[in-house]
Short mmCIF file of C-alpha atoms in Angstrom, two decimals:
data_model
loop_
_atom_site.label_atom_id
_atom_site.label_comp_id
_atom_site.label_asym_id
_atom_site.label_seq_id
_atom_site.Cartn_x
_atom_site.Cartn_y
_atom_site.Cartn_z
CA MET A 16 138.56 1.56 66.76
CA ALA A 17 142.34 1.20 66.36
CA ARG A 18 143.83 -0.65 68.87
CA THR A 19 145.65 -3.74 68.07
CA ILE A 20 149.42 -3.83 67.18
CA LYS A 21 149.07 -6.07 64.20
CA ASN A 22 152.27 -8.36 63.84
CA PRO A 23 154.15 -7.31 66.97
CA LYS A 24 157.70 -7.77 66.53
CA LYS A 25 160.47 -7.26 68.36
CA ALA A 26 160.96 -3.51 69.23
CA LYS A 27 163.92 -1.76 68.31
CA ARG A 28 165.57 1.36 69.08
CA LYS A 29 164.99 4.13 66.45
CA ASN A 30 167.80 6.58 66.25
CA LYS A 31 165.78 9.60 66.46
CA GLY A 32 169.01 12.01 65.31
CA SER A 33 169.26 13.67 62.19
CA LYS A 34 170.39 11.78 59.16
CA LYS A 35 172.35 12.99 55.86
CA GLY A 36 170.63 11.79 52.67
CA ASP A 37 172.81 9.72 49.99
CA GLY A 38 173.43 12.77 48.30
CA ALA A 39 174.04 15.02 51.16
CA SER A 40 177.15 16.41 51.26
CA SER A 41 179.08 19.09 53.80
CA SER A 42 181.00 20.96 51.46
CA SER A 43 179.92 24.68 51.54
CA SER A 44 179.87 25.05 48.31
CA VAL A 45 176.02 23.12 48.30
CA PRO A 46 173.60 25.05 48.02
CA THR A 47 171.44 25.93 50.97
CA ILE A 48 167.45 24.77 50.35
CA GLN A 49 164.52 26.54 51.97
CA PRO A 50 163.56 24.34 55.07
CA ARG A 51 159.27 24.31 55.38
CA VAL A 52 156.97 22.47 57.35
CA TRP A 53 156.13 18.99 56.28
CA GLN A 54 152.04 18.22 57.19
CA PRO A 55 151.22 14.52 57.45
CA GLY A 56 148.54 13.55 55.46
CA VAL A 57 149.19 16.59 53.41
CA ASP A 58 152.95 16.52 51.96
CA GLU A 59 154.24 13.83 50.46
CA LEU A 60 158.23 13.17 50.62
CA GLU A 61 159.50 13.29 46.88
CA GLU A 62 162.28 10.43 45.92
CA GLY A 63 165.75 11.57 48.35
CA GLU A 64 163.81 13.49 50.76
CA GLU A 65 163.39 12.39 54.42
CA LEU A 66 162.30 14.12 57.28
CA GLN A 67 164.72 15.39 59.78
CA CYS A 68 164.15 15.70 63.45
CA ASP A 69 165.07 19.55 64.83
CA PRO A 70 166.27 18.86 68.38
CA SER A 71 166.13 22.86 69.14
CA ALA A 72 162.83 22.18 69.76
CA TYR A 73 163.26 20.26 72.51
CA ASN A 74 164.16 20.43 76.22
CA SER A 75 164.46 17.28 76.32
CA LEU A 76 163.85 13.82 74.00
CA HIS A 77 164.76 10.45 74.73
CA ALA A 78 163.77 7.21 73.52
CA PHE A 79 163.92 3.20 74.66
CA HIS A 80 162.04 0.56 74.56
CA ILE A 81 161.48 -2.70 76.77
CA GLY A 82 161.33 -5.65 74.10
CA TRP A 83 157.77 -6.33 72.97
CA PRO A 84 155.40 -3.10 72.03
CA CYS A 85 153.32 -1.98 74.80
CA LEU A 86 149.58 -0.96 73.69
CA SER A 87 149.23 0.98 77.42
CA PHE A 88 151.03 1.95 79.97
CA ASP A 89 151.27 4.46 83.19
CA ILE A 90 153.51 6.81 85.04
CA VAL A 91 153.57 5.68 88.62
CA ARG A 92 153.58 8.82 90.99
CA ASP A 93 157.07 9.25 93.13
CA SER A 94 157.98 10.46 96.26
CA LEU A 95 160.70 12.89 94.84
CA GLY A 96 158.94 15.55 94.88
CA SER A 97 156.31 17.37 92.69
CA ASP A 98 157.29 20.37 90.03
CA ARG A 99 160.33 19.29 89.49
CA LYS A 100 162.18 21.43 87.28
CA ASP A 101 165.99 20.63 87.18
CA PHE A 102 167.44 17.85 84.93
CA PRO A 103 168.42 14.86 85.50
CA HIS A 104 164.81 13.55 86.41
CA SER A 105 163.68 10.28 87.01
CA VAL A 106 160.65 8.45 86.30
CA TYR A 107 158.82 5.71 87.25
CA PHE A 108 156.26 3.20 84.65
CA VAL A 109 154.44 -0.02 84.88
CA ALA A 110 153.21 -1.11 80.82
CA GLY A 111 151.89 -4.17 79.84
CA THR A 112 153.31 -6.14 77.05
CA GLN A 113 151.95 -7.06 73.07
CA ALA A 114 153.54 -10.62 72.56
CA GLU A 115 153.47 -12.67 69.54
CA LYS A 116 152.52 -15.84 71.98
CA PRO A 117 150.42 -15.12 75.42
CA SER A 118 152.94 -16.90 77.31
CA TRP A 119 155.47 -14.42 76.50
CA ASN A 120 153.58 -11.19 77.74
CA SER A 121 154.52 -8.97 81.02
CA ILE A 122 154.05 -6.60 82.72
CA GLY A 123 157.22 -4.29 82.99
CA VAL A 124 157.62 -2.03 86.21
CA PHE A 125 160.53 0.25 85.28
CA LYS A 126 162.73 3.38 86.12
CA VAL A 127 164.31 5.95 83.56
CA SER A 128 167.12 7.50 85.36
CA ASN A 129 169.26 10.65 84.44
CA VAL A 130 166.55 11.93 81.94
CA SER A 131 168.53 14.99 80.74
CA GLY A 132 168.22 18.03 78.49
CA LYS A 133 168.55 21.68 77.97
CA ARG A 134 168.44 23.79 81.13
CA ARG A 135 166.24 27.40 80.05
CA GLU A 136 167.45 30.54 80.89
CA LEU A 137 164.91 33.15 81.52
CA VAL A 138 167.38 35.62 79.83
CA PRO A 139 168.66 34.54 76.56
CA THR A 140 172.75 34.55 76.67
CA LYS A 141 174.30 36.24 74.93
CA SER A 142 175.15 34.79 71.50
CA ALA A 143 178.07 34.86 68.98
CA GLU A 144 176.44 37.13 66.92
CA ASP A 145 176.25 39.54 69.67
CA ASP A 146 179.48 39.33 70.47
CA PRO A 147 182.17 39.01 67.91
CA ASN A 148 184.81 38.15 70.04
CA MET A 149 183.20 35.20 71.26
CA ASP A 150 184.91 31.87 70.44
CA ALA A 151 182.39 30.03 67.97
CA GLU A 152 183.86 27.00 68.48
CA SER A 153 183.99 26.46 72.23
CA ASP A 154 179.92 28.06 72.30
CA SER A 155 179.40 25.10 70.36
CA GLU A 156 180.55 22.54 72.47
CA ASP A 157 179.07 24.19 75.59
CA SER A 158 175.53 24.44 73.55
CA GLU A 159 175.85 20.63 73.17
CA ASP A 160 176.51 19.86 76.95
CA GLU A 161 173.82 22.06 77.82
CA GLU A 162 171.45 20.08 75.31
CA GLU A 163 172.52 17.03 77.17
CA GLY A 164 172.81 18.13 80.09
CA GLY A 165 176.33 16.93 80.96
CA PHE A 166 174.80 14.18 82.62
CA GLY A 167 175.51 11.45 80.18
CA ALA A 168 172.98 9.25 78.61
CA PRO A 169 169.26 7.76 80.28
CA VAL A 170 169.60 4.47 82.14
CA LEU A 171 166.56 1.95 81.90
CA GLN A 172 166.44 0.16 84.82
CA LEU A 173 163.40 -3.18 84.30
CA ARG A 174 161.50 -5.72 86.30
CA LYS A 175 158.97 -7.62 84.67
CA VAL A 176 156.11 -9.97 86.28
CA ALA A 177 154.60 -12.57 84.55
CA HIS A 178 151.32 -12.07 82.20
CA HIS A 179 149.51 -14.42 80.62
CA GLY A 180 148.17 -12.81 77.37
CA CYS A 181 148.37 -8.75 75.92
CA VAL A 182 148.05 -6.03 78.36
CA ASN A 183 144.73 -3.82 76.79
CA ARG A 184 145.54 -1.66 79.13
CA ILE A 185 147.08 -0.57 82.89
CA ARG A 186 146.40 1.73 85.25
CA ALA A 187 148.22 2.78 88.82
CA MET A 188 145.79 4.56 91.04
CA THR A 189 146.88 7.91 92.38
CA GLN A 190 146.59 7.08 96.13
CA ASN A 191 148.61 4.26 96.69
CA PRO A 192 150.80 4.13 93.21
CA HIS A 193 152.10 0.82 93.65
CA ILE A 194 148.63 -0.50 92.74
CA CYS A 195 147.80 -1.14 89.75
CA ALA A 196 144.74 -2.42 87.60
CA SER A 197 145.45 -4.35 84.36
CA TRP A 198 142.65 -5.24 81.26
CA ALA A 199 143.55 -8.72 79.70
CA ASP A 200 142.83 -9.57 76.50
CA SER A 201 141.54 -13.15 77.87
CA GLY A 202 138.86 -11.16 79.51
CA HIS A 203 140.26 -10.79 82.82
CA VAL A 204 140.57 -7.71 84.97
CA GLN A 205 143.81 -8.00 87.56
CA VAL A 206 144.90 -6.07 90.56
CA TRP A 207 148.62 -6.00 91.40
CA ASP A 208 150.68 -4.57 93.74
CA PHE A 209 154.09 -3.39 92.58
CA SER A 210 155.41 -2.32 96.07
CA SER A 211 158.35 -4.82 96.39
CA HIS A 212 159.56 -4.02 92.34
CA LEU A 213 159.19 -0.33 92.67
CA ASN A 214 161.63 -0.39 96.05
CA ALA A 215 163.84 -2.57 94.60
CA LEU A 216 164.01 0.17 91.54
CA ALA A 217 164.26 3.01 93.99
CA GLU A 218 167.14 1.48 96.15
CA SER A 219 169.23 0.18 93.05
CA GLU A 220 172.09 2.05 91.89
CA THR A 221 171.63 3.34 88.52
CA ASP A 222 173.21 0.27 86.59
CA GLY A 223 171.24 0.00 83.16
CA ILE A 224 169.93 -3.43 81.70
CA GLN A 225 172.63 -6.26 80.88
CA GLY A 226 171.59 -9.27 79.35
CA ASN A 227 168.41 -11.14 79.91
CA VAL A 228 165.81 -9.47 82.19
CA PRO A 229 164.22 -11.90 84.82
CA VAL A 230 160.57 -12.46 84.77
CA PHE A 231 158.85 -12.95 88.12
CA ASN A 232 156.09 -14.88 88.69
CA GLN A 233 153.70 -13.02 91.22
CA ALA A 234 150.04 -13.71 91.47
CA PRO A 235 147.44 -10.53 91.52
CA LEU A 236 145.62 -9.75 94.65
CA VAL A 237 142.69 -9.62 92.59
CA ASN A 238 142.00 -12.15 89.13
CA PHE A 239 138.17 -10.98 88.04
CA ARG A 240 136.41 -12.85 85.29
CA GLY A 241 133.08 -11.70 85.43
CA HIS A 242 133.33 -9.74 82.07
CA LYS A 243 131.86 -11.41 79.42
CA ASP A 244 134.37 -10.01 76.72
CA GLU A 245 137.58 -8.68 76.61
CA GLY A 246 137.96 -5.07 77.49
CA TYR A 247 139.90 -1.29 77.21
CA ALA A 248 138.28 0.29 79.35
CA ILE A 249 139.18 1.46 82.94
CA ASP A 250 140.19 3.90 85.87
CA TRP A 251 140.60 4.41 89.26
CA SER A 252 138.81 7.08 91.30
CA PRO A 253 141.18 10.67 92.03
CA VAL A 254 138.55 10.91 94.92
CA VAL A 255 138.08 7.69 96.39
CA ALA A 256 140.73 5.61 96.75
CA GLY A 257 140.75 2.28 95.42
CA ARG A 258 137.44 2.88 94.21
CA LEU A 259 137.84 1.40 90.34
CA VAL A 260 135.48 0.81 87.03
CA THR A 261 135.90 -1.28 84.29
CA GLY A 262 134.35 -1.80 80.77
CA ASP A 263 134.09 -4.64 78.07
CA CYS A 264 133.59 -5.02 74.79
CA LYS A 265 130.09 -6.15 75.27
CA ASN A 266 128.97 -2.99 76.89
CA CYS A 267 128.81 -3.62 80.33
CA ILE A 268 130.57 -1.70 82.96
CA HIS A 269 131.29 -3.05 86.72
CA LEU A 270 132.07 -1.48 89.45
CA TRP A 271 134.91 -2.35 92.08
CA GLU A 272 134.87 -1.03 95.67
CA PRO A 273 137.63 -1.61 98.42
CA ALA A 274 137.04 -3.82 100.99
CA SER A 275 140.70 -3.45 102.19
CA ASP A 276 144.28 -2.41 100.97
CA SER A 277 144.30 -5.96 99.24
CA THR A 278 140.55 -7.24 98.52
CA TRP A 279 138.11 -5.65 96.31
CA ASN A 280 133.87 -6.46 96.49
CA VAL A 281 132.77 -6.64 92.65
CA ASP A 282 129.46 -5.57 91.46
CA PRO A 283 128.30 -8.40 89.49
CA THR A 284 125.30 -6.45 88.40
CA PRO A 285 126.98 -4.19 85.41
CA PHE A 286 125.57 -0.86 84.81
CA VAL A 287 124.40 -0.94 80.89
CA GLY A 288 123.44 2.13 79.11
CA HIS A 289 125.90 1.60 75.66
CA SER A 290 124.40 -0.72 72.63
CA ALA A 291 128.15 -1.30 71.80
CA SER A 292 131.44 -1.99 72.84
CA VAL A 293 132.74 0.67 76.16
CA GLU A 294 136.00 2.19 74.67
CA ASP A 295 137.05 4.12 77.40
CA LEU A 296 135.86 5.50 81.10
CA GLN A 297 136.70 8.85 83.38
CA TRP A 298 135.94 8.98 87.01
CA SER A 299 135.25 12.59 88.02
CA PRO A 300 137.87 14.73 89.46
CA THR A 301 136.01 16.01 92.10
CA GLU A 302 133.03 13.89 92.71
CA PRO A 303 133.08 10.92 94.36
CA HIS A 304 129.90 9.12 92.45
CA ALA A 305 130.42 10.40 89.32
CA PHE A 306 132.30 9.21 85.84
CA VAL A 307 131.87 9.21 82.31
CA SER A 308 131.95 6.87 79.43
CA CYS A 309 132.06 6.46 76.00
CA SER A 310 131.54 4.34 73.22
CA VAL A 311 131.56 2.73 69.58
CA ASP A 312 128.31 3.68 69.70
CA GLY A 313 129.14 7.24 69.11
CA THR A 314 128.35 8.46 72.20
CA ILE A 315 129.42 9.47 76.21
CA ALA A 316 127.18 8.49 79.06
CA ILE A 317 127.23 10.23 82.34
CA TRP A 318 127.06 8.14 85.13
CA ASP A 319 126.03 8.20 89.19
CA VAL A 320 126.37 5.28 90.64
CA ARG A 321 124.20 5.93 93.69
CA LEU A 322 121.40 6.21 90.86
CA GLY A 323 121.24 2.80 89.67
CA LYS A 324 122.24 1.07 86.72
CA SER A 325 121.55 3.20 83.85
CA PRO A 326 123.17 6.28 82.85
CA ALA A 327 121.92 9.92 84.30
CA ALA A 328 122.29 11.65 81.07
CA SER A 329 123.47 10.66 77.57
CA PHE A 330 124.39 12.83 74.32
CA LYS A 331 126.02 11.88 71.04
CA ALA A 332 128.99 13.02 70.49
CA HIS A 333 130.80 11.89 67.54
CA ASP A 334 129.94 10.49 63.90
CA ALA A 335 131.94 7.79 64.41
CA ASP A 336 133.37 5.66 67.62
CA VAL A 337 134.26 7.61 70.16
CA ASN A 338 138.04 5.74 71.37
CA VAL A 339 138.76 7.65 74.21
CA ILE A 340 137.77 10.73 76.93
CA SER A 341 139.86 12.50 79.14
CA TRP A 342 138.20 14.81 82.25
CA ASN A 343 139.87 18.13 82.62
CA ARG A 344 141.37 17.79 86.52
CA GLN A 345 141.96 21.59 85.89
CA ALA A 346 138.52 22.80 84.77
CA SER A 347 136.19 19.54 85.74
CA CYS A 348 133.47 21.07 83.76
CA MET A 349 135.19 20.25 80.93
CA LEU A 350 135.48 16.88 78.90
CA ALA A 351 137.90 16.07 75.70
CA SER A 352 137.05 12.95 73.58
CA GLY A 353 138.65 11.51 70.32
CA SER A 354 137.29 9.51 67.28
CA ASP A 355 137.73 7.09 65.05
CA ASP A 356 137.33 9.65 62.25
CA GLY A 357 140.47 11.79 63.56
CA THR A 358 138.51 14.07 64.68
CA PHE A 359 138.75 15.00 68.74
CA SER A 360 135.92 17.42 70.74
CA ILE A 361 135.98 19.19 74.26
CA HIS A 362 132.70 18.98 75.69
CA ASP A 363 131.41 21.64 78.80
CA PHE A 364 129.13 19.95 80.85
CA ARG A 365 127.33 23.42 82.02
CA LEU A 366 125.82 22.85 78.26
CA LEU A 367 124.00 19.68 78.75
CA LYS A 368 120.81 21.02 79.69
CA ASP A 369 121.13 23.19 76.36
CA GLY A 370 121.46 19.75 74.21
CA ASN A 371 124.72 20.42 72.37
CA THR A 372 127.69 20.60 75.15
CA VAL A 373 130.54 20.87 72.00
CA VAL A 374 133.02 23.76 72.81
CA ALA A 375 135.25 23.25 70.23
CA HIS A 376 135.68 20.39 67.77
CA PHE A 377 138.69 20.06 65.82
CA LYS A 378 139.80 18.06 62.04
CA TYR A 379 143.30 17.85 62.49
CA HIS A 380 144.67 14.30 62.26
CA LYS A 381 143.86 11.91 59.76
CA TYR A 382 143.33 9.29 61.33
CA PRO A 383 141.88 7.47 64.45
CA VAL A 384 142.69 9.52 67.39
CA THR A 385 144.46 6.46 70.03
CA SER A 386 144.72 8.92 73.16
CA ILE A 387 144.27 12.16 74.51
CA GLU A 388 144.52 13.40 77.83
CA TRP A 389 144.85 16.94 79.40
CA SER A 390 147.81 19.01 81.16
CA PRO A 391 147.50 18.15 84.93
CA HIS A 392 149.73 21.76 84.86
CA GLU A 393 147.53 23.86 82.35
CA ALA A 394 143.44 23.81 81.88
CA SER A 395 143.51 24.87 78.59
CA THR A 396 146.53 22.44 77.25
CA LEU A 397 146.13 18.90 75.95
CA ALA A 398 147.92 16.27 74.14
CA VAL A 399 146.47 13.51 71.45
CA SER A 400 148.26 10.93 69.56
CA SER A 401 146.88 9.38 66.37
CA SER A 402 146.96 6.52 64.01
CA ASP A 403 148.68 9.14 61.67
CA ASN A 404 151.98 8.87 63.91
CA GLN A 405 151.00 12.20 65.00
CA LEU A 406 151.43 13.67 68.81
CA THR A 407 150.13 16.57 68.77
CA ILE A 408 150.04 19.40 71.78
CA TRP A 409 147.11 22.10 71.56
CA ASP A 410 146.53 25.58 73.58
CA LEU A 411 142.55 26.20 73.19
CA SER A 412 142.67 29.34 75.17
CA LEU A 413 144.87 30.63 72.16
CA GLU A 414 142.75 32.60 69.06
CA LYS A 415 144.29 34.10 65.56
CA ASP A 416 145.95 37.11 65.87
CA GLU A 417 146.51 39.10 62.44
CA GLU A 418 148.83 41.61 63.59
CA GLU A 419 150.66 39.42 65.36
CA GLU A 420 151.20 36.67 62.53
CA ALA A 421 151.76 39.24 60.09
CA GLU A 422 155.04 40.56 62.38
CA PHE A 423 155.80 37.07 62.63
CA LYS A 424 155.51 36.27 58.97
CA ALA A 425 157.67 38.98 58.02
CA GLN A 426 160.31 37.65 60.49
CA THR A 427 160.24 34.41 59.12
CA GLN A 428 159.65 34.52 55.80
CA GLU A 429 163.43 34.00 54.10
CA LEU A 430 163.43 31.15 57.19
CA VAL A 431 160.81 29.03 56.72
CA ASN A 432 157.60 28.12 54.32
CA ALA A 433 155.21 27.98 56.85
CA PRO A 434 151.34 26.53 56.04
CA GLN A 435 148.81 28.66 55.91
CA ASP A 436 145.85 26.68 57.09
CA LEU A 437 147.46 25.32 60.88
CA PRO A 438 144.93 26.06 63.24
CA PRO A 439 146.34 28.81 65.70
CA GLN A 440 145.42 25.75 68.93
CA LEU A 441 148.25 23.51 67.91
CA LEU A 442 151.62 24.18 69.64
CA PHE A 443 153.52 21.70 68.77
CA VAL A 444 153.81 18.23 66.43
CA HIS A 445 155.77 15.37 67.63
CA GLN A 446 156.72 12.20 64.80
CA GLY A 447 159.13 9.95 64.49
CA GLN A 448 156.91 7.09 66.33
CA LYS A 449 155.15 4.05 64.35
CA ASP A 450 151.76 3.31 65.35
CA LEU A 451 151.40 5.48 68.52
CA LYS A 452 149.29 4.24 70.71
CA GLU A 453 149.00 5.72 74.24
CA VAL A 454 150.44 9.44 75.89
CA HIS A 455 150.74 10.85 79.49
CA TRP A 456 151.76 13.89 80.92
CA HIS A 457 154.30 13.63 84.49
CA ALA A 458 152.21 15.53 86.82
CA GLN A 459 155.17 15.69 88.81
CA ILE A 460 157.44 16.70 85.94
CA PRO A 461 155.79 19.96 84.16
CA GLY A 462 155.91 20.01 80.76
CA MET A 463 157.03 16.24 80.32
CA ILE A 464 155.24 13.90 77.84
CA VAL A 465 155.51 10.02 77.69
CA SER A 466 154.31 8.24 74.80
CA THR A 467 154.41 4.26 73.57
CA ALA A 468 154.02 3.18 70.19
CA ALA A 469 154.49 0.22 68.28
CA ASP A 470 158.86 0.70 68.22
CA GLY A 471 158.92 2.12 71.79
CA PHE A 472 158.59 4.74 74.12
CA ASN A 473 159.31 8.45 73.42
CA ILE A 474 159.90 10.86 76.58
CA LEU A 475 159.76 14.41 75.24
CA MET A 476 159.38 17.76 76.69
CA PRO A 477 158.75 20.43 73.87
CA SER A 478 160.62 24.15 74.80
CA ASN A 479 157.40 26.47 72.93
CA ILE A 480 155.42 25.34 76.50
CA GLN A 481 157.83 26.00 79.06
CA SER A 482 156.32 29.63 78.88
CA THR A 483 152.93 28.71 79.97
CA LEU A 484 154.19 26.56 82.81
CA PRO A 485 154.48 27.13 86.59
CA SER A 486 157.82 28.53 86.86
CA ASN A 487 160.42 29.65 89.56
CA GLY A 488 163.20 30.68 87.64
CA SER A 489 164.51 26.80 87.42
CA SER A 490 165.36 25.21 83.98
#
């Protein structure tokens, strides 16, 4: 299980723009080098080579940080509307830090506004090649303005709440997003009310951070000390508001039931079914009493809170630690799991009686899978992050088409040298972040993904998944 950020230092904003090497020149006499796809863990950079980001692959790409690295964050549901497609966007987050000293930690409640990007036209505009009379220079300027959305740089507004110790994981409640639960490395689980901070951010002008950000001392609504060790597993029920489960490294899971808007009754008798640390928990998207757990013991367990403290079913999922799981909210029979050996699997609960739930298994990543999440808008699409510093996006509905592939290769043979063994389901590979830890889709902005790593956050919208998402003709 690869989770802790070792020797955390103040995060610095990474320059995501392309850079030229020392030997590069803008002279037209320099021979053109054929571009190729670089595969982490397979290819090695030669002396003088460096990777370059291709901005055309993204509808939007921005990087930011809030100080110390954050192992975990969550996107906070807002009141700005669902299915938002027009730039600029505003997004709200909560995140917990991994500071060098326990007293330096905090939970950040923040807003990133003016998130710009490219407007996607249903019909491509005429290019300079199609119209020789078009002014190439002005077209380039227009494209640059269009790519940035004409709105300027994103603006980060941040409020900090003091938190003693590192935050292992943090989650916002879907039904009441101002209520958040956090797992501390001290072994405490706390529930917070961040409504005052979210309201202040919503009402504030779009002025960025200037100088030191004040840290608010706020008491949590609940501070549960019943776990025997620290943990990472935590999840709010999407069906029953306020219902929560938390799991620790001593293989115990506790159920939280809301007693009011600000109080919870935590069952002191834990659910026990794993023989090692409980790594992740997921409530059913449709059933109020069912949740699943995964463990270092390599198994996934299915629980029904009405049937006692033992799992209703359990099965071997991977040959190594099962780090993360995600229950598909569009297709509730499907569960995705990611392992310490770099593999991830897709399970179909309808096959549980047959003894083998795996319907797809992928060995693309070379290092532990640190996060996995199904798209909230497309049942066959999911995002995966790994310790190999890759964020990958997959569409499981895709299959290899020999005829289509041959046609594509004929068109691109002179443009790019593509690997022959890439899985057909692999839609997109995002790189540039160091020590990726967690990834989430934005439930209200189709195609937007946010990731956190040792060097900060990225907001990205890959351009090639736009066609698979709902569209009304907007950008």
